PDB file of C-alpha atoms in Angstrom:
ATOM      1  CA  MET A   9      -0.573 216.760  51.972  1.00 96.00           C
ATOM      2  CA  ARG A  10      -1.899 218.453  48.863  1.00 97.00           C
ATOM      3  CA  SER A  11       0.681 217.025  46.482  1.00 97.00           C
ATOM      4  CA  SER A  12      -1.761 214.510  44.963  1.00 97.00           C
ATOM      5  CA  ARG A  13      -4.243 217.285  44.065  1.00 96.00           C
ATOM      6  CA  ASP A  14      -7.219 214.972  44.401  1.00 97.00           C
ATOM      7  CA  ALA A  15      -9.637 217.119  46.402  1.00 97.00           C
ATOM      8  CA  PRO A  16     -12.998 218.196  44.974  1.00 97.00           C
ATOM      9  CA  VAL A  17     -11.606 221.637  44.317  1.00 97.00           C
ATOM     10  CA  ASP A  18      -8.849 220.177  42.125  1.00 97.00           C
ATOM     11  CA  ARG A  19     -11.317 218.272  39.949  1.00 96.00           C
ATOM     12  CA  MET A  20     -14.410 220.470  40.032  1.00 97.00           C
ATOM     13  CA  GLY A  21     -13.377 223.874  41.377  1.00 96.00           C
ATOM     14  CA  VAL A  22     -14.017 227.130  39.540  1.00 95.00           C
ATOM     15  CA  GLU A  23     -10.779 226.771  37.547  1.00 94.00           C
ATOM     16  CA  LYS A  24     -12.221 223.564  35.996  1.00 96.00           C
ATOM     17  CA  CYS A  25     -15.724 224.879  35.315  1.00 97.00           C
ATOM     18  CA  TYR A  26     -15.251 227.226  32.381  1.00 97.00           C
ATOM     19  CA  ASP A  27     -14.714 226.459  28.714  1.00 97.00           C
ATOM     20  CA  SER A  28     -10.982 227.095  28.228  1.00 95.00           C
ATOM     21  CA  SER A  29     -11.427 226.969  24.405  1.00 96.00           C
ATOM     22  CA  ALA A  30     -14.074 229.774  24.460  1.00 97.00           C
ATOM     23  CA  PRO A  31     -13.188 233.266  23.280  1.00 98.00           C
ATOM     24  CA  PRO A  32     -11.464 235.184  26.110  1.00 98.00           C
ATOM     25  CA  GLN A  33     -14.462 237.395  26.827  1.00 98.00           C
ATOM     26  CA  VAL A  34     -16.818 234.390  27.086  1.00 98.00           C
ATOM     27  CA  MET A  35     -14.277 232.526  29.231  1.00 98.00           C
ATOM     28  CA  ARG A  36     -14.088 235.457  31.679  1.00 98.00           C
ATOM     29  CA  TYR A  37     -17.852 235.633  31.901  1.00 98.00           C
ATOM     30  CA  GLN A  38     -18.011 231.876  32.652  1.00 98.00           C
ATOM     31  CA  VAL A  39     -15.390 232.319  35.386  1.00 98.00           C
ATOM     32  CA  LEU A  40     -17.469 234.987  37.051  1.00 98.00           C
ATOM     33  CA  LEU A  41     -20.649 232.966  36.776  1.00 98.00           C
ATOM     34  CA  SER A  42     -19.056 229.868  38.251  1.00 98.00           C
ATOM     35  CA  LEU A  43     -17.812 231.986  41.192  1.00 98.00           C
ATOM     36  CA  MET A  44     -21.328 233.385  41.750  1.00 98.00           C
ATOM     37  CA  LEU A  45     -22.777 229.889  41.719  1.00 98.00           C
ATOM     38  CA  SER A  46     -20.105 228.517  44.050  1.00 97.00           C
ATOM     39  CA  SER A  47     -21.011 230.609  47.055  1.00 94.00           C
ATOM     40  CA  GLN A  48     -22.437 228.372  49.873  1.00 93.00           C
ATOM     41  CA  THR A  49     -22.321 225.437  47.405  1.00 96.00           C
ATOM     42  CA  LYS A  50     -20.179 222.307  47.160  1.00 96.00           C
ATOM     43  CA  ASP A  51     -17.793 222.124  44.194  1.00 97.00           C
ATOM     44  CA  GLU A  52     -19.610 219.058  42.844  1.00 97.00           C
ATOM     45  CA  VAL A  53     -22.913 220.904  42.682  1.00 98.00           C
ATOM     46  CA  THR A  54     -21.350 224.047  41.129  1.00 98.00           C
ATOM     47  CA  SER A  55     -19.515 221.990  38.480  1.00 98.00           C
ATOM     48  CA  ALA A  56     -22.715 220.100  37.489  1.00 98.00           C
ATOM     49  CA  ALA A  57     -24.681 223.379  37.228  1.00 98.00           C
ATOM     50  CA  MET A  58     -21.961 224.960  35.077  1.00 98.00           C
ATOM     51  CA  LEU A  59     -21.954 221.876  32.787  1.00 98.00           C
ATOM     52  CA  ARG A  60     -25.714 222.177  32.289  1.00 98.00           C
ATOM     53  CA  LEU A  61     -25.384 225.888  31.521  1.00 98.00           C
ATOM     54  CA  ARG A  62     -22.471 225.322  29.098  1.00 98.00           C
ATOM     55  CA  GLN A  63     -24.493 222.699  27.270  1.00 97.00           C
ATOM     56  CA  ARG A  64     -26.908 225.534  26.441  1.00 95.00           C
ATOM     57  CA  GLY A  65     -24.132 227.742  25.220  1.00 95.00           C
ATOM     58  CA  LEU A  66     -23.107 229.903  28.169  1.00 98.00           C
ATOM     59  CA  THR A  67     -22.675 233.532  27.076  1.00 98.00           C
ATOM     60  CA  VAL A  68     -23.936 236.927  28.187  1.00 98.00           C
ATOM     61  CA  ASP A  69     -26.573 236.950  25.414  1.00 98.00           C
ATOM     62  CA  SER A  70     -27.771 233.384  26.147  1.00 98.00           C
ATOM     63  CA  ILE A  71     -28.363 234.243  29.808  1.00 98.00           C
ATOM     64  CA  LEU A  72     -30.154 237.490  28.971  1.00 98.00           C
ATOM     65  CA  GLN A  73     -32.449 235.636  26.552  1.00 98.00           C
ATOM     66  CA  MET A  74     -33.204 232.906  29.135  1.00 98.00           C
ATOM     67  CA  ASP A  75     -36.239 233.315  31.364  1.00 98.00           C
ATOM     68  CA  ASP A  76     -35.777 233.215  35.124  1.00 98.00           C
ATOM     69  CA  VAL A  77     -37.712 229.920  35.564  1.00 98.00           C
ATOM     70  CA  THR A  78     -35.444 228.095  33.102  1.00 98.00           C
ATOM     71  CA  LEU A  79     -32.318 229.550  34.651  1.00 98.00           C
ATOM     72  CA  GLY A  80     -33.486 228.470  38.090  1.00 98.00           C
ATOM     73  CA  GLU A  81     -34.187 224.934  36.857  1.00 98.00           C
ATOM     74  CA  ILE A  82     -30.737 224.669  35.327  1.00 98.00           C
ATOM     75  CA  ILE A  83     -28.752 225.899  38.337  1.00 98.00           C
ATOM     76  CA  TYR A  84     -30.816 224.138  41.032  1.00 98.00           C
ATOM     77  CA  PRO A  85     -29.752 222.849  43.577  1.00 98.00           C
ATOM     78  CA  VAL A  86     -26.964 225.355  44.159  1.00 98.00           C
ATOM     79  CA  GLY A  87     -27.275 227.194  47.494  1.00 96.00           C
ATOM     80  CA  PHE A  88     -29.623 230.173  47.490  1.00 97.00           C
ATOM     81  CA  TRP A  89     -30.492 229.451  43.861  1.00 98.00           C
ATOM     82  CA  ARG A  90     -33.419 231.850  43.747  1.00 97.00           C
ATOM     83  CA  ASN A  91     -31.254 234.785  44.811  1.00 98.00           C
ATOM     84  CA  LYS A  92     -28.557 233.666  42.359  1.00 98.00           C
ATOM     85  CA  VAL A  93     -31.017 233.748  39.465  1.00 98.00           C
ATOM     86  CA  LYS A  94     -31.763 237.377  40.316  1.00 98.00           C
ATOM     87  CA  TYR A  95     -28.098 238.321  40.796  1.00 98.00           C
ATOM     88  CA  ILE A  96     -26.976 236.538  37.621  1.00 98.00           C
ATOM     89  CA  LYS A  97     -29.597 238.320  35.497  1.00 98.00           C
ATOM     90  CA  GLN A  98     -28.816 241.727  37.055  1.00 98.00           C
ATOM     91  CA  THR A  99     -25.062 241.330  36.755  1.00 98.00           C
ATOM     92  CA  THR A 100     -25.269 240.021  33.189  1.00 98.00           C
ATOM     93  CA  ALA A 101     -27.385 242.989  32.155  1.00 98.00           C
ATOM     94  CA  ILE A 102     -24.809 245.347  33.681  1.00 98.00           C
ATOM     95  CA  LEU A 103     -21.990 243.582  31.873  1.00 98.00           C
ATOM     96  CA  LYS A 104     -23.819 243.936  28.563  1.00 98.00           C
ATOM     97  CA  GLN A 105     -24.699 247.602  29.042  1.00 98.00           C
ATOM     98  CA  LYS A 106     -21.566 248.901  30.783  1.00 98.00           C
ATOM     99  CA  TYR A 107     -18.710 246.588  29.785  1.00 98.00           C
ATOM    100  CA  GLY A 108     -19.593 245.436  26.280  1.00 98.00           C
ATOM    101  CA  GLY A 109     -20.282 241.922  27.528  1.00 98.00           C
ATOM    102  CA  ASP A 110     -16.943 241.506  29.281  1.00 98.00           C
ATOM    103  CA  ILE A 111     -16.318 241.530  33.076  1.00 98.00           C
ATOM    104  CA  PRO A 112     -14.681 244.410  34.924  1.00 98.00           C
ATOM    105  CA  SER A 113     -10.876 244.211  35.305  1.00 98.00           C
ATOM    106  CA  THR A 114     -10.643 245.725  38.846  1.00 98.00           C
ATOM    107  CA  VAL A 115     -11.730 244.470  42.222  1.00 98.00           C
ATOM    108  CA  GLU A 116     -13.443 247.798  42.927  1.00 98.00           C
ATOM    109  CA  GLU A 117     -15.720 247.370  39.914  1.00 98.00           C
ATOM    110  CA  LEU A 118     -16.317 243.674  40.393  1.00 98.00           C
ATOM    111  CA  VAL A 119     -17.604 244.055  43.934  1.00 98.00           C
ATOM    112  CA  LYS A 120     -20.219 246.591  42.715  1.00 98.00           C
ATOM    113  CA  LEU A 121     -21.891 243.818  40.697  1.00 98.00           C
ATOM    114  CA  PRO A 122     -24.950 242.223  42.363  1.00 98.00           C
ATOM    115  CA  GLY A 123     -24.047 238.969  44.059  1.00 98.00           C
ATOM    116  CA  VAL A 124     -20.252 239.487  43.796  1.00 98.00           C
ATOM    117  CA  GLY A 125     -18.224 239.788  47.026  1.00 97.00           C
ATOM    118  CA  PRO A 126     -14.533 240.332  47.712  1.00 96.00           C
ATOM    119  CA  LYS A 127     -13.538 236.633  47.624  1.00 96.00           C
ATOM    120  CA  MET A 128     -15.174 236.235  44.228  1.00 97.00           C
ATOM    121  CA  ALA A 129     -13.653 239.427  42.925  1.00 98.00           C
ATOM    122  CA  HIS A 130     -10.103 238.492  43.873  1.00 98.00           C
ATOM    123  CA  LEU A 131     -10.481 234.955  42.463  1.00 97.00           C
ATOM    124  CA  ALA A 132     -11.970 236.423  39.255  1.00 98.00           C
ATOM    125  CA  MET A 133      -8.912 238.652  38.975  1.00 98.00           C
ATOM    126  CA  HIS A 134      -6.646 235.612  39.437  1.00 97.00           C
ATOM    127  CA  ILE A 135      -8.413 233.241  37.097  1.00 97.00           C
ATOM    128  CA  ALA A 136     -10.024 235.461  34.453  1.00 98.00           C
ATOM    129  CA  TRP A 137      -7.453 238.252  34.221  1.00 98.00           C
ATOM    130  CA  ASN A 138      -4.319 236.436  35.479  1.00 97.00           C
ATOM    131  CA  ASN A 139      -3.784 239.293  37.904  1.00 98.00           C
ATOM    132  CA  VAL A 140      -3.126 238.589  41.593  1.00 97.00           C
ATOM    133  CA  SER A 141      -4.966 241.440  43.285  1.00 98.00           C
ATOM    134  CA  GLY A 142      -5.408 239.792  46.691  1.00 98.00           C
ATOM    135  CA  ILE A 143      -6.076 236.516  48.494  1.00 98.00           C
ATOM    136  CA  GLY A 144      -9.346 234.755  47.866  1.00 97.00           C
ATOM    137  CA  VAL A 145     -10.593 233.869  51.324  1.00 97.00           C
ATOM    138  CA  ASP A 146     -13.574 231.503  51.687  1.00 96.00           C
ATOM    139  CA  THR A 147     -14.815 229.573  54.723  1.00 96.00           C
ATOM    140  CA  HIS A 148     -12.013 226.997  54.434  1.00 97.00           C
ATOM    141  CA  VAL A 149      -9.187 229.547  54.276  1.00 98.00           C
ATOM    142  CA  HIS A 150     -10.825 231.554  57.072  1.00 98.00           C
ATOM    143  CA  ARG A 151     -11.246 228.517  59.329  1.00 98.00           C
ATOM    144  CA  ILE A 152      -7.844 226.948  58.767  1.00 98.00           C
ATOM    145  CA  THR A 153      -5.768 230.086  59.071  1.00 98.00           C
ATOM    146  CA  ASN A 154      -7.452 230.780  62.388  1.00 98.00           C
ATOM    147  CA  ARG A 155      -6.807 227.201  63.561  1.00 97.00           C
ATOM    148  CA  LEU A 156      -3.172 227.448  62.593  1.00 97.00           C
ATOM    149  CA  LYS A 157      -2.910 230.974  64.160  1.00 96.00           C
ATOM    150  CA  TRP A 158      -1.723 232.391  60.852  1.00 97.00           C
ATOM    151  CA  VAL A 159      -3.554 235.540  61.921  1.00 97.00           C
ATOM    152  CA  LYS A 160      -2.189 237.606  64.828  1.00 94.00           C
ATOM    153  CA  LYS A 161      -5.588 237.698  66.511  1.00 96.00           C
ATOM    154  CA  GLU A 162      -8.748 235.759  65.782  1.00 97.00           C
ATOM    155  CA  THR A 163     -10.632 237.137  62.772  1.00 98.00           C
ATOM    156  CA  ARG A 164     -14.412 237.113  62.534  1.00 97.00           C
ATOM    157  CA  SER A 165     -14.934 237.260  58.815  1.00 97.00           C
ATOM    158  CA  PRO A 166     -13.207 236.091  55.584  1.00 96.00           C
ATOM    159  CA  GLU A 167     -12.547 239.761  54.717  1.00 97.00           C
ATOM    160  CA  GLU A 168     -10.762 240.387  58.053  1.00 98.00           C
ATOM    161  CA  THR A 169      -8.792 237.221  57.415  1.00 98.00           C
ATOM    162  CA  ARG A 170      -7.769 238.396  53.954  1.00 98.00           C
ATOM    163  CA  VAL A 171      -6.408 241.664  55.300  1.00 98.00           C
ATOM    164  CA  ALA A 172      -4.544 239.912  58.133  1.00 98.00           C
ATOM    165  CA  LEU A 173      -2.972 237.329  55.762  1.00 98.00           C
ATOM    166  CA  GLU A 174      -1.947 239.884  53.152  1.00 98.00           C
ATOM    167  CA  ASP A 175      -0.174 241.791  55.905  1.00 97.00           C
ATOM    168  CA  TRP A 176       2.531 239.152  56.235  1.00 97.00           C
ATOM    169  CA  LEU A 177       2.233 236.448  53.570  1.00 98.00           C
ATOM    170  CA  PRO A 178       4.636 237.025  50.632  1.00 98.00           C
ATOM    171  CA  ARG A 179       2.712 238.146  47.581  1.00 97.00           C
ATOM    172  CA  ASP A 180       4.086 235.341  45.415  1.00 97.00           C
ATOM    173  CA  LEU A 181       2.117 232.913  47.536  1.00 97.00           C
ATOM    174  CA  TRP A 182      -1.220 234.698  47.311  1.00 97.00           C
ATOM    175  CA  ARG A 183      -2.342 232.817  44.211  1.00 95.00           C
ATOM    176  CA  GLU A 184      -1.859 229.309  45.521  1.00 96.00           C
ATOM    177  CA  ILE A 185      -3.010 229.668  49.127  1.00 97.00           C
ATOM    178  CA  ASN A 186      -6.705 229.450  48.159  1.00 96.00           C
ATOM    179  CA  TRP A 187      -6.627 226.104  46.322  1.00 96.00           C
ATOM    180  CA  LEU A 188      -4.099 224.669  48.803  1.00 97.00           C
ATOM    181  CA  LEU A 189      -6.218 225.413  51.879  1.00 98.00           C
ATOM    182  CA  VAL A 190      -9.600 224.752  50.226  1.00 97.00           C
ATOM    183  CA  GLY A 191      -8.493 221.232  49.284  1.00 98.00           C
ATOM    184  CA  PHE A 192      -6.905 220.734  52.716  1.00 98.00           C
ATOM    185  CA  GLY A 193     -10.186 221.847  54.306  1.00 98.00           C
ATOM    186  CA  GLN A 194     -12.215 219.452  52.161  1.00 97.00           C
ATOM    187  CA  GLN A 195     -10.022 216.425  52.901  1.00 98.00           C
ATOM    188  CA  THR A 196      -8.253 216.882  56.261  1.00 97.00           C
ATOM    189  CA  CYS A 197      -9.016 220.030  58.252  1.00 97.00           C
ATOM    190  CA  LEU A 198     -12.779 219.517  58.113  1.00 97.00           C
ATOM    191  CA  PRO A 199     -15.192 222.087  59.697  1.00 96.00           C
ATOM    192  CA  VAL A 200     -16.405 219.452  62.153  1.00 95.00           C
ATOM    193  CA  ASN A 201     -14.251 216.559  63.378  1.00 95.00           C
ATOM    194  CA  PRO A 202     -11.029 217.497  61.553  1.00 96.00           C
ATOM    195  CA  ARG A 203      -8.729 214.535  60.919  1.00 96.00           C
ATOM    196  CA  CYS A 204      -5.912 215.708  63.148  1.00 95.00           C
ATOM    197  CA  ARG A 205      -4.414 212.220  63.503  1.00 94.00           C
ATOM    198  CA  GLU A 206      -3.837 212.087  59.724  1.00 95.00           C
ATOM    199  CA  CYS A 207      -2.478 215.635  59.559  1.00 96.00           C
ATOM    200  CA  LEU A 208       1.258 216.313  59.253  1.00 96.00           C
ATOM    201  CA  ASN A 209       0.682 219.589  61.130  1.00 95.00           C
ATOM    202  CA  GLN A 210      -0.554 217.835  64.274  1.00 94.00           C
ATOM    203  CA  ASP A 211       2.604 218.583  66.311  1.00 94.00           C
ATOM    204  CA  ILE A 212       2.680 222.283  65.425  1.00 94.00           C
ATOM    205  CA  CYS A 213      -1.047 223.166  65.089  1.00 96.00           C
ATOM    206  CA  PRO A 214      -2.460 224.989  68.097  1.00 94.00           C
ATOM    207  CA  ALA A 215      -5.946 223.605  67.388  1.00 94.00           C
ATOM    208  CA  ALA A 216      -4.780 219.985  67.201  1.00 92.00           C
ATOM    209  CA  LYS A 217      -3.291 220.150  70.699  1.00 66.00           C
ATOM    210  CA  ARG A 218      -6.656 220.840  72.171  1.00 61.00           C
ATOM    211  CA  ARG A 219      -8.261 217.763  70.635  1.00 54.00           C
TER     212      ARG A 219
END
């Protein structure tokens, strides 16, 4: 069902938002920023905001030199944009002072940054550092794995879901499960009115049988 790779995440997800030709340190910063912007925001909106930022030359120094009003105008209408302006400025200053303008290379250090949660940290490790530290669980992965009963008992948060999935899912699948299920959630297993009749899982999915 995901073989065509034509969901929004495939065209405009975080892995498509950074400048792959930028120096590695700049690329990693752009990955982290795109993850921070993507929270509670559709891929299309995140992608457009990142494009506007990149047109200004998206680096640690350019963000530090930008005033809050301008940054807000550029990233609007991402979700919670006012908070994100604050978090981006605080995190960028920390990166400059503590990491020489690069991003941390461990989950433990990443989650200490303002506005960076576990999902973002694990995805940053995957994309920026090419290091699979854990499964990136967002609302799509959380919802779908509970519907499919891929967790032994219902989980209440993405972080609970991550721990439950990592307990049994082979590590070599940790990298791909995020984009697979995010796209599946965008196209088929929707939050409301999932398209069960179109889904190839309809005969084995516990949630489909109730619909």
